[in-house]
Coordinates of C-alpha atoms and ligand atoms in Angstrom, one line a residue:
X1 CA -119.9 71.2 -172.8
X2 CA -118.0 74.5 -173.5
X3 CA -114.3 74.2 -173.0
X4 CA -113.8 77.9 -172.5
X5 CA -116.0 79.4 -169.8
X6 CA -117.8 82.4 -171.1
X7 CA -118.1 84.9 -168.3
X8 CA -121.7 85.9 -167.7
X9 CA -122.9 88.9 -165.7
X10 CA -122.5 87.0 -162.4
X11 CA -119.1 85.5 -163.2
X12 CA -116.2 86.4 -160.9
X13 CA -113.6 88.4 -162.9
X14 CA -110.4 86.6 -163.6
X15 CA -107.8 87.5 -161.0
X16 CA -105.2 88.5 -163.5
X17 CA -105.3 90.2 -166.9
X18 CA -105.7 88.3 -170.1
X19 CA -102.0 88.9 -170.9
X20 CA -101.0 86.7 -167.9
X21 CA -100.3 83.5 -169.8
X22 CA -97.9 85.3 -172.1
X23 CA -96.2 86.9 -169.2
X24 CA -95.8 83.5 -167.6
X25 CA -94.4 82.0 -170.8
X26 CA -92.0 84.9 -171.2
X27 CA -90.9 84.5 -167.6
X28 CA -90.3 80.8 -168.1
X29 CA -88.2 81.4 -171.2
X30 CA -86.1 84.0 -169.4
X31 CA -85.6 81.6 -166.6
X32 CA -84.6 78.8 -168.8
X33 CA -82.1 81.1 -170.5
X34 CA -80.8 82.2 -167.2
X35 CA -80.5 78.7 -165.8
X36 CA -78.8 77.4 -168.9
X37 CA -76.1 80.0 -168.1
X38 CA -75.8 78.9 -164.5
X39 CA -73.3 76.4 -163.3
X40 CA -74.7 73.7 -161.0
X41 CA -74.5 74.9 -157.4
X42 CA -72.1 72.1 -156.6
X43 CA -70.2 70.2 -159.1
X44 CA -71.4 66.6 -159.1
X45 CA -69.4 63.5 -159.8
X46 CA -71.2 60.3 -160.9
X47 CA -69.7 58.6 -157.8
X48 CA -71.1 61.1 -155.3
X49 CA -73.9 58.8 -154.2
X50 CA -74.7 57.2 -150.7
X51 CA -74.6 54.3 -150.5
X52 CA -71.7 53.8 -152.8
X53 CA -72.7 52.0 -156.0
X54 CA -71.2 48.8 -157.0
X55 CA -69.7 50.1 -160.2
X56 CA -69.4 53.7 -161.5
X57 CA -68.1 54.5 -165.0
X58 CA -68.1 58.3 -165.5
X59 CA -68.0 59.5 -169.1
X60 CA -67.0 63.2 -169.3
X61 CA -68.1 63.3 -173.0
X62 CA -71.7 62.6 -171.9
X63 CA -74.1 64.4 -169.5
X64 CA -77.5 65.9 -169.5
X65 CA -79.6 68.7 -168.2
X66 CA -83.2 68.2 -167.4
X67 CA -85.3 70.5 -169.7
X68 CA -88.7 71.9 -168.7
X69 CA -90.5 69.9 -171.3
X70 CA -88.9 66.5 -170.2
X71 CA -91.2 63.5 -170.1
X72 CA -90.8 60.4 -167.9
X73 CA -91.6 57.3 -169.9
X74 CA -91.8 53.9 -168.2
X75 CA -92.5 50.3 -169.3
X76 CA -96.2 49.8 -169.5
X77 CA -96.6 47.9 -166.2
X78 CA -98.2 49.4 -163.2
X79 CA -95.2 48.8 -160.9
X80 CA -92.9 50.7 -163.4
X81 CA -95.4 53.5 -163.9
X82 CA -95.7 53.8 -160.1
X83 CA -91.9 54.4 -159.8
X84 CA -92.1 56.9 -162.7
X85 CA -94.8 58.8 -160.9
X86 CA -92.8 58.7 -157.6
X87 CA -89.8 60.1 -159.5
X88 CA -91.9 62.8 -161.0
X89 CA -93.2 63.7 -157.6
X90 CA -89.7 64.0 -156.3
X91 CA -88.6 66.3 -159.2
X92 CA -91.6 68.5 -159.7
X93 CA -91.5 70.7 -156.6
X94 CA -88.0 72.1 -157.0
X95 CA -88.0 72.2 -160.8
X96 CA -91.5 73.5 -161.2
X97 CA -91.6 71.4 -164.4
X98 CA -94.7 69.4 -165.3
X99 CA -92.8 66.1 -166.0
X100 CA -95.7 64.1 -167.3
X101 CA -95.5 60.3 -167.0
X102 CA -96.2 58.2 -170.0
X103 CA -95.8 54.5 -170.9
X104 CA -94.2 52.7 -173.8
X105 CA -93.4 49.1 -174.8
X106 CA -89.8 49.9 -175.3
X107 CA -89.1 53.2 -173.4
X108 CA -86.4 55.5 -174.8
X109 CA -84.9 58.5 -173.0
X110 CA -85.6 60.8 -176.1
X111 CA -84.6 64.0 -174.2
X112 CA -86.2 62.8 -171.0
X113 CA -86.1 60.0 -168.5
X114 CA -86.8 56.3 -169.3
X115 CA -87.5 53.7 -166.7
X116 CA -87.2 50.3 -168.3
X117 CA -88.3 47.0 -166.8
X118 CA -86.3 44.3 -168.5
X119 CA -86.5 40.8 -167.2
X120 CA -83.8 39.6 -169.6
X121 CA -81.0 41.6 -168.1
X122 CA -79.0 40.2 -165.2
X123 CA -79.3 42.9 -162.5
X124 CA -80.7 40.8 -159.6
X125 CA -83.9 41.3 -157.6
X126 CA -82.9 44.8 -156.4
X127 CA -80.2 45.9 -158.9
X128 CA -80.4 48.6 -161.6
X129 CA -78.4 50.2 -164.3
X130 CA -78.4 54.0 -164.8
X131 CA -77.2 55.5 -168.0
X132 CA -76.8 59.3 -168.4
X133 CA -76.0 60.4 -171.9
X134 CA -76.7 63.5 -174.0
X135 CA -80.0 61.8 -175.1
X136 CA -81.3 61.7 -171.5
X137 CA -81.5 59.2 -168.6
X138 CA -82.3 55.5 -168.8
X139 CA -82.8 53.4 -165.7
X140 CA -83.0 49.7 -166.4
X141 CA -83.9 47.0 -163.8
X142 CA -85.4 43.5 -163.6
X143 CA -87.9 44.6 -160.9
X144 CA -89.7 47.7 -159.8
X145 CA -87.5 47.7 -156.7
X146 CA -84.5 48.1 -158.9
X147 CA -86.1 51.0 -160.8
X148 CA -86.9 52.6 -157.4
X149 CA -83.3 52.4 -156.3
X150 CA -82.1 53.7 -159.6
X151 CA -84.5 56.6 -159.1
X152 CA -83.0 57.3 -155.7
X153 CA -79.5 57.4 -157.2
X154 CA -80.7 59.7 -159.9
X155 CA -82.2 62.0 -157.3
X156 CA -78.8 62.3 -155.6
X157 CA -77.0 63.2 -158.8
X158 CA -79.1 66.3 -159.4
X159 CA -77.9 69.5 -157.6
X160 CA -78.9 69.6 -153.9
X161 CA -81.6 72.2 -154.7
X162 CA -83.7 69.3 -156.1
X163 CA -84.8 68.8 -152.5
X164 CA -86.4 72.2 -152.4
X165 CA -90.2 72.1 -151.7
X166 CA -90.5 75.3 -153.9
X167 CA -89.4 76.0 -157.4
X168 CA -85.9 77.3 -157.6
X169 CA -83.6 78.6 -160.3
X170 CA -81.1 76.0 -161.0
X171 CA -79.5 74.2 -163.9
X172 CA -80.6 70.6 -163.4
X173 CA -77.4 69.1 -164.8
X174 CA -76.4 65.5 -164.4
X175 CA -72.9 64.0 -164.9
X176 CA -72.6 61.5 -167.8
X177 CA -71.8 57.8 -167.6
X178 CA -73.1 54.5 -166.3
X179 CA -73.8 53.1 -162.8
X180 CA -74.3 49.4 -162.4
X181 CA -75.5 48.7 -158.9
X182 CA -76.9 45.9 -156.6
X183 CA -77.0 45.4 -152.8
X184 CA -74.5 43.4 -150.8
X185 CA -77.1 42.1 -148.4
X186 CA -80.8 41.3 -148.9
X187 CA -81.8 42.7 -145.5
X188 CA -81.1 46.4 -144.8
X189 CA -83.1 47.9 -142.1
X190 CA -83.7 50.4 -139.3
X191 CA -85.8 50.0 -136.2
X192 CA -88.0 52.5 -134.5
X193 CA -89.1 52.0 -130.9
X194 CA -92.6 53.4 -130.8
X195 CA -93.2 51.9 -127.3
X196 CA -90.9 54.0 -125.0
X197 CA -92.3 57.1 -126.7
X198 CA -95.2 56.9 -129.1
X199 CA -94.8 58.6 -132.5
X200 CA -97.6 59.7 -134.8
X201 CA -98.2 57.9 -138.1
X202 CA -96.9 61.0 -140.0
X203 CA -93.6 60.8 -138.1
X204 CA -93.2 57.1 -139.0
X205 CA -93.9 57.9 -142.7
X206 CA -91.2 60.5 -142.6
X207 CA -88.8 57.9 -141.2
X208 CA -89.8 55.6 -144.1
X209 CA -88.8 58.4 -146.5
X210 CA -85.4 58.6 -144.9
X211 CA -84.9 54.8 -145.2
X212 CA -86.0 54.9 -148.9
X213 CA -83.4 57.6 -149.7
X214 CA -80.6 55.3 -148.7
X215 CA -82.0 52.1 -150.2
X216 CA -82.9 50.4 -146.9
X217 CA -85.7 47.9 -147.4
X218 CA -86.9 46.9 -143.9
X219 CA -88.6 49.0 -141.1
X220 CA -88.6 47.1 -137.8
X221 CA -91.3 48.5 -135.5
X222 CA -90.8 47.8 -131.8
X223 CA -94.5 47.9 -131.1
X224 CA -94.7 46.8 -127.4
X225 CA -92.7 47.3 -124.3
X226 CA -93.1 47.9 -120.6
X227 CA -94.1 51.6 -121.1
X228 CA -96.8 51.0 -123.7
X229 CA -98.6 48.7 -126.1
X230 CA -98.9 50.4 -129.5
X231 CA -100.9 48.1 -131.8
X232 CA -104.6 47.5 -131.6
X233 CA -105.6 43.8 -131.0
X234 CA -109.3 43.2 -131.3
X235 CA -109.3 40.0 -129.2
X236 CA -107.5 41.7 -126.3
X237 CA -108.9 45.3 -126.4
X238 CA -107.5 46.4 -123.1
X239 CA -103.9 46.1 -124.5
X240 CA -104.6 49.5 -126.1
X241 CA -107.4 51.0 -124.0
X242 CA -105.3 50.4 -120.8
X243 CA -101.9 49.4 -122.0
X244 CA -101.3 52.2 -124.5
X245 CA -101.9 55.2 -122.3
X246 CA -98.5 55.6 -120.9
X247 CA -94.9 56.2 -122.1
X248 CA -91.5 57.1 -120.6
X249 CA -91.7 60.2 -118.5
X250 CA -95.5 59.9 -118.0
X251 CA -96.8 61.3 -121.3
X252 CA -100.1 60.2 -122.8
X253 CA -98.7 57.5 -125.1
X254 CA -100.9 56.3 -127.9
X255 CA -101.3 53.4 -130.3
X256 CA -101.9 52.6 -133.9
X257 CA -105.3 51.4 -135.0
X258 CA -105.3 48.6 -137.5
X259 CA -106.0 51.3 -140.2
X260 CA -103.0 53.3 -139.0
X261 CA -100.7 50.3 -139.1
X262 CA -102.0 49.3 -142.5
X263 CA -101.3 52.9 -143.7
X264 CA -97.7 52.6 -142.5
X265 CA -97.3 49.1 -144.1
X266 CA -98.7 50.4 -147.5
X267 CA -96.7 53.6 -147.5
X268 CA -93.5 51.5 -146.8
X269 CA -94.4 48.9 -149.4
X270 CA -94.8 51.6 -152.0
X271 CA -91.2 52.5 -151.2
X272 CA -90.1 48.8 -151.4
X273 CA -89.8 48.7 -147.6
X274 CA -91.1 45.7 -145.6
X275 CA -92.4 46.3 -142.1
X276 CA -91.1 43.9 -139.5
X277 CA -93.5 44.1 -136.5
X278 CA -92.1 43.2 -133.1
X279 CA -94.1 41.9 -130.2
X280 CA -91.5 41.6 -127.4
X281 CA -91.9 38.4 -125.4
X282 CA -91.7 37.1 -122.7
X283 CA -90.1 40.2 -121.0
X284 CA -90.7 43.9 -121.8
X285 CA -94.4 43.2 -121.2
X286 CA -95.4 45.4 -118.2
X287 CA -98.0 47.3 -120.3
X288 CA -99.7 44.0 -121.2
X289 CA -99.7 42.9 -117.6
X290 CA -101.3 46.2 -116.5
X291 CA -104.1 45.5 -119.0
X292 CA -104.4 41.8 -118.3
X293 CA -103.1 40.8 -114.8
X294 CA -104.1 37.1 -115.6
X295 CA -100.9 37.0 -117.8
X296 CA -98.7 38.0 -114.8
X297 CA -96.9 35.3 -112.9
X298 CA -98.6 36.4 -109.6
X299 CA -101.9 37.3 -111.4
X300 CA -101.7 40.8 -109.8
X301 CA -101.7 43.9 -112.1
X302 CA -98.4 45.8 -111.7
X303 CA -98.5 49.6 -111.7
X304 CA -98.0 51.3 -115.1
X305 CA -94.3 51.8 -115.8
X306 CA -92.9 55.1 -117.1
X307 CA -89.2 54.6 -116.2
X308 CA -86.3 53.3 -118.3
X309 CA -85.2 50.1 -116.4
X310 CA -85.4 46.8 -118.2
X311 CA -85.8 43.1 -117.4
X312 CA -88.3 43.1 -114.5
X313 CA -91.6 42.1 -116.3
X314 CA -92.6 38.9 -118.0
X315 CA -95.7 37.0 -119.0
X316 CA -96.3 33.8 -117.1
X317 CA -94.6 31.0 -119.1
X318 CA -96.4 28.3 -116.9
X319 CA -99.9 29.4 -117.8
X320 CA -101.7 28.1 -120.9
X321 CA -103.6 31.3 -121.2
X322 CA -100.3 33.1 -122.0
X323 CA -100.0 31.0 -125.2
X324 CA -103.6 31.7 -126.1
X325 CA -102.8 35.4 -125.7
X326 CA -99.7 35.1 -127.8
X327 CA -101.4 33.1 -130.6
X328 CA -104.2 35.7 -130.7
X329 CA -101.9 38.7 -130.8
X330 CA -99.4 37.3 -133.3
X331 CA -102.4 36.0 -135.4
X332 CA -103.9 39.5 -135.7
X333 CA -100.5 41.2 -136.3
X334 CA -99.6 38.5 -138.9
X335 CA -102.9 39.1 -140.7
X336 CA -102.2 42.8 -141.0
X337 CA -98.6 42.3 -142.2
X338 CA -97.9 41.2 -145.8
X339 CA -94.2 40.8 -145.1
X340 CA -92.7 37.4 -144.1
X341 CA -91.4 38.3 -140.7
X342 CA -92.7 38.3 -137.2
X343 CA -90.2 39.6 -134.6
X344 CA -90.8 38.0 -131.1
X345 CA -88.2 40.0 -129.1
X346 CA -86.8 37.6 -126.5
X347 CA -84.3 40.1 -125.1
X348 CA -83.6 40.9 -121.4
X349 CA -86.1 38.4 -120.0
X350 CA -83.9 38.2 -116.9
X351 CA -86.5 36.4 -114.8
X352 CA -87.3 33.6 -117.2
X353 CA -84.2 31.4 -117.2
X354 CA -82.7 28.2 -118.6
X355 CA -85.2 25.6 -119.9
X356 CA -88.2 27.6 -119.0
X357 CA -87.0 30.4 -121.3
X358 CA -86.0 28.0 -124.2
X359 CA -89.2 26.1 -123.8
X360 CA -91.2 29.3 -124.0
X361 CA -89.3 30.5 -127.0
X362 CA -89.7 27.2 -128.8
X363 CA -93.5 27.3 -128.3
X364 CA -93.7 30.9 -129.6
X365 CA -91.5 30.0 -132.6
X366 CA -94.0 27.3 -133.5
X367 CA -96.9 29.7 -133.2
X368 CA -95.1 32.0 -135.7
X369 CA -94.4 29.1 -138.1
X370 CA -98.0 28.0 -137.9
X371 CA -99.1 31.5 -138.9
X372 CA -96.9 31.0 -142.0
X373 CA -94.4 33.7 -140.9
X374 CA -90.7 33.6 -140.3
X375 CA -89.3 34.0 -136.8
X376 CA -87.0 36.9 -136.0
X377 CA -85.8 37.5 -132.5
X378 CA -83.0 39.2 -130.6
X379 CA -79.9 36.9 -130.3
X380 CA -81.0 35.8 -126.8
X381 CA -83.2 33.3 -128.7
X382 CA -80.0 31.5 -129.7
X383 CA -80.2 28.6 -127.2
X384 CA -83.7 27.6 -128.2
X385 CA -84.1 24.8 -130.8
X386 CA -83.7 25.8 -134.5
X387 CA -86.7 26.2 -136.7
X388 CA -86.6 26.6 -140.4
X389 CA -85.7 30.1 -141.6
X390 CA -85.2 31.5 -138.1
X391 CA -83.3 34.8 -138.0
X392 CA -81.5 36.1 -135.0
X393 CA -80.7 39.8 -134.5
X394 CA -77.3 40.4 -132.9
X395 CA -77.1 43.4 -130.6
X396 CA -74.0 42.5 -128.6
X397 CA -71.0 44.8 -128.2
X398 CA -68.1 42.4 -128.4
X399 CA -68.7 40.5 -131.6
X400 CA -68.1 37.2 -129.8
X401 CA -70.8 34.9 -128.6
X402 CA -70.4 31.1 -129.0
X403 CA -74.1 30.5 -128.4
X404 CA -75.1 32.8 -131.3
X405 CA -72.4 31.2 -133.5
X406 CA -73.8 27.8 -132.6
X407 CA -77.3 28.8 -133.5
X408 CA -76.0 29.9 -136.8
X409 CA -74.3 26.5 -137.3
X410 CA -77.7 25.0 -136.6
X411 CA -79.2 27.0 -139.5
X412 CA -80.1 30.4 -138.2
X413 CA -79.4 33.5 -140.2
X414 CA -78.2 36.7 -138.6
X415 CA -79.2 40.4 -138.8
X416 CA -76.3 42.3 -137.4
X417 CA -77.0 45.4 -135.2
X418 CA -73.9 45.7 -132.9
X419 CA -74.8 47.9 -130.0
X420 CA -71.5 49.7 -130.2
X421 CA -71.7 50.5 -133.9
X422 CA -75.3 50.4 -135.1
X423 CA -77.4 51.6 -132.0
X424 CA -78.6 55.0 -133.1
X425 CA -79.8 55.8 -129.6
X426 CA -76.1 56.0 -128.5
X427 CA -74.8 59.5 -128.2
X428 CA -72.3 60.8 -130.8
X429 CA -70.2 62.6 -128.2
X430 CA -70.5 63.3 -124.5
X431 CA -72.4 66.6 -125.2
X432 CA -75.1 65.0 -127.5
X433 CA -78.2 66.3 -125.8
X434 CA -80.2 63.0 -126.0
X435 CA -79.3 59.4 -126.1
X436 CA -77.6 56.7 -124.1
X437 CA -73.9 55.7 -123.8
X438 CA -74.1 52.2 -122.3
X439 CA -72.7 50.7 -125.5
X440 CA -70.2 53.6 -125.9
X441 CA -70.3 56.8 -127.9
X442 CA -70.9 56.3 -131.6
X443 CA -69.6 59.0 -133.9
X444 CA -70.1 58.7 -137.6
X445 CA -66.7 57.0 -138.1
X446 CA -67.6 54.4 -135.5
X447 CA -71.0 53.8 -137.1
X448 CA -69.2 53.2 -140.5
X449 CA -66.1 51.4 -139.4
X450 CA -67.1 47.8 -139.2
X451 CA -68.0 44.9 -141.5
X452 CA -71.3 43.1 -141.1
X453 CA -69.9 40.2 -143.0
X454 CA -67.2 39.4 -140.5
X455 CA -68.3 41.1 -137.3
X456 CA -69.6 38.2 -135.3
X457 CA -67.0 35.5 -134.6
X458 CA -67.8 32.2 -136.0
X459 CA -70.6 33.6 -138.3
X460 CA -69.6 33.4 -142.0
X461 CA -70.8 36.2 -144.3
X462 CA -73.1 33.7 -146.1
X463 CA -75.1 33.4 -142.8
X464 CA -75.5 37.2 -142.5
X465 CA -78.9 38.2 -143.9
X466 CA -78.1 41.9 -143.4
X467 CA -77.8 44.8 -141.1
X468 CA -80.1 47.0 -139.1
X469 CA -79.8 50.2 -137.2
X470 CA -82.1 50.3 -134.1
X471 CA -83.3 53.5 -132.6
X472 CA -84.6 53.1 -129.0
X473 CA -86.5 56.0 -127.8
X474 CA -86.3 56.3 -124.0
X475 CA -84.8 59.8 -124.5
X476 CA -86.3 60.6 -127.9
X477 CA -89.5 62.6 -127.8
X478 CA -89.9 64.3 -131.2
X479 CA -89.4 63.9 -134.9
X480 CA -86.5 66.3 -134.7
X481 CA -84.9 64.1 -132.0
X482 CA -85.3 61.1 -134.3
X483 CA -83.7 62.8 -137.2
X484 CA -80.8 64.2 -135.0
X485 CA -79.9 60.6 -134.0
X486 CA -80.6 59.0 -137.4
X487 CA -78.7 61.5 -139.6
X488 CA -75.9 61.2 -140.5
X489 CA -75.4 57.7 -139.1
X490 CA -78.3 56.0 -140.9
X491 CA -76.6 56.5 -144.3
X492 CA -73.4 54.9 -142.8
X493 CA -75.3 51.8 -141.8
X494 CA -77.1 51.8 -145.1
X495 CA -73.8 51.8 -147.0
X496 CA -72.6 48.8 -145.0
X497 CA -75.7 47.0 -146.0
X498 CA -75.7 48.0 -149.7
X499 CA -72.2 48.6 -150.9
X500 CA -69.6 46.0 -151.9
X501 CA -66.8 45.8 -149.3
X502 CA -64.4 46.9 -152.0
X503 CA -65.9 50.4 -151.9
X504 CA -65.4 50.7 -148.2
X505 CA -63.3 53.8 -147.5
X506 CA -63.8 56.3 -144.7
X507 CA -62.3 59.3 -146.4
X508 CA -64.4 58.8 -149.5
X509 CA -67.5 58.1 -147.5
X510 CA -67.0 61.2 -145.4
X511 CA -66.8 63.4 -148.5
X512 CA -69.9 61.8 -150.1
X513 CA -71.8 62.1 -146.8
X514 CA -70.9 65.8 -146.7
X515 CA -72.8 66.2 -149.9
X516 CA -76.0 65.0 -148.2
X517 CA -76.0 67.9 -145.7
X518 CA -77.2 70.6 -148.2
X519 CA -79.9 68.2 -149.3
X520 CA -81.2 67.7 -145.8
X521 CA -81.0 71.4 -145.1
X522 CA -82.9 72.2 -148.3
X523 CA -85.6 69.6 -147.4
X524 CA -85.9 70.9 -143.9
X525 CA -84.5 67.7 -142.3
X526 CA -82.7 67.9 -138.9
X527 CA -79.3 66.4 -138.7
X528 CA -76.2 66.3 -136.5
X529 CA -73.3 68.4 -137.9
X530 CA -70.8 65.7 -136.9
X531 CA -67.4 67.4 -136.7
X532 CA -65.6 64.6 -138.6
X533 CA -67.6 65.2 -141.8
X534 CA -66.5 68.1 -144.0
X535 CA -69.9 69.7 -144.4
X536 CA -70.2 72.5 -147.0
X537 CA -70.6 76.0 -145.6
X538 CA -72.2 77.3 -148.9
X539 CA -75.8 78.2 -148.8
X540 CA -77.9 75.1 -149.4
X541 CA -80.5 76.5 -151.6
X542 CA -80.4 78.9 -154.6
X543 CA -82.8 81.8 -155.0
X544 CA -86.4 80.8 -154.9
X545 CA -88.4 81.7 -158.0
X546 CA -92.0 82.1 -158.7
X547 CA -92.8 81.5 -155.1
X548 CA -96.4 81.8 -154.2
X549 CA -97.3 85.0 -152.3
X550 CA -97.7 83.1 -149.0
X551 CA -94.2 81.8 -149.2
X552 CA -92.4 85.0 -150.1
X553 CA -94.0 86.5 -147.1
X554 CA -92.3 83.9 -144.9
X555 CA -88.9 85.1 -143.7
Ligands
LIG1 C1 -81.3 47.3 -124.7 S1 -81.0 45.9 -127.2 C2 -82.6 46.9 -125.1 C3 -83.7 47.9 -125.1 C4 -83.2 49.3 -124.7 C5 -81.9 49.6 -125.3 C6 -81.4 50.9 -125.0 C7 -82.3 45.2 -126.7 C8 -82.7 44.1 -127.5 N1 -82.9 45.7 -125.6 O1 -84.7 47.4 -124.3 O2 -84.2 50.2 -125.1 O3 -81.0 48.6 -124.7 O4 -80.2 51.2 -125.7

């Protein structure tokens, strides 16, 4: 087979002259000379990372600039090579460099980036070490997750222009030194309510990207509520054909097919994020009752609900059919979900009280355990009997609840999501165009200024599994809305989950957070310009170079 096509009489002429490769080479050389003379657009310090690393040792005698011919070399294991390819995909668009990925038994930076899986070093399940020297970059970790987090840190140490989707002229300089890092809590999450308003798979994937940037490792999907049922269940098909067709405000709703859900789960898993599916029970079930009136206490289908009240609906706790339904639904969701968790809601079931409520919860907890999954539920589950591994999610606003503290004494672990600090559907300020204020206003300082380890009275830090930022979507209708409420508060919650308490410092955080602004702008991500953060006013993105024709035509 000829390697060089020989143009015959019918061949289409080459669009550019034969001199084109030389011109391109010349242009590249000129650019490299120019960018070598450029100062980085914003001076970076090794500690300018969100969430704050455990340990930062800058070395001003070291440092490195990514050259066009750099190679990313990883340990010869699929998981390490996958991180190397992800890193290359992050760095290629803005640099325009090829950044080929190779493998080696003992990867060395050698003027490029080395990702080293080393099981003999003591960096923990998610920790990493990042060394930047004149020889290049080395990320060392015990696991692929650690390498992935090291890559996220590295990404933030490049100039903000690294977020550009097009090649830009920039000197891709990194500060020298060593970062040694590992998370404070094993569970660091965010929740997206896809029930009040439905969001397309692509939107959810983009939220996953935001989580990954800040080293969050769980995405809790609130899949069902009064206004809509969002996950296909083969054994109860009307949950989606009937129950999914509404949302708050009367829009068309929607649902995820099993393939859609699996796509979200796999996309998240590739970013070391575990999906936590929530089927909210026994309340918040109007959409299920519309589809299957036999589950309703009066066996009459209620009208579809598109308002924003809570606490009026519930599945009949006295009917055995209800437990068949729950076993079928949770069974199908569990089968689609590789992660260990099944979230069963349990909040605001105002009409299912006392022993009827705890009896119901105890049965559902056993169904979850029989499926081999671990129960997660809102802290209203607390009075029900303990079951091995059970996790409660605190969403109160006063940090004091003896019933929750008692459940923890009986063995429960806690995910902390205080309504007045971590609820990302709260407004920042009275003039925030969307969001609630029932738990108060949450500006960035308020989102940052608490300690998950000591927040709930009577719950010791050892019982705290981690932290989660829920985003309820009664007033959220678009990806831009989601981003406006997420950013910049999500990084604040991420830092509480990841960084050691010793690094906690509002003034420092505020400055580091400001450095994220130009990155979001460059990447085309919406965020709230919170007035308490000293955002830079400099243009976010240097001149675009070599832009394809279609792009230069865009204003
Ligand atoms: C309370 S917090 C709820 C949700 C609402 C949210 C609005 C919790 C477990 N339940 O049903 O969407 O407030 O902020």
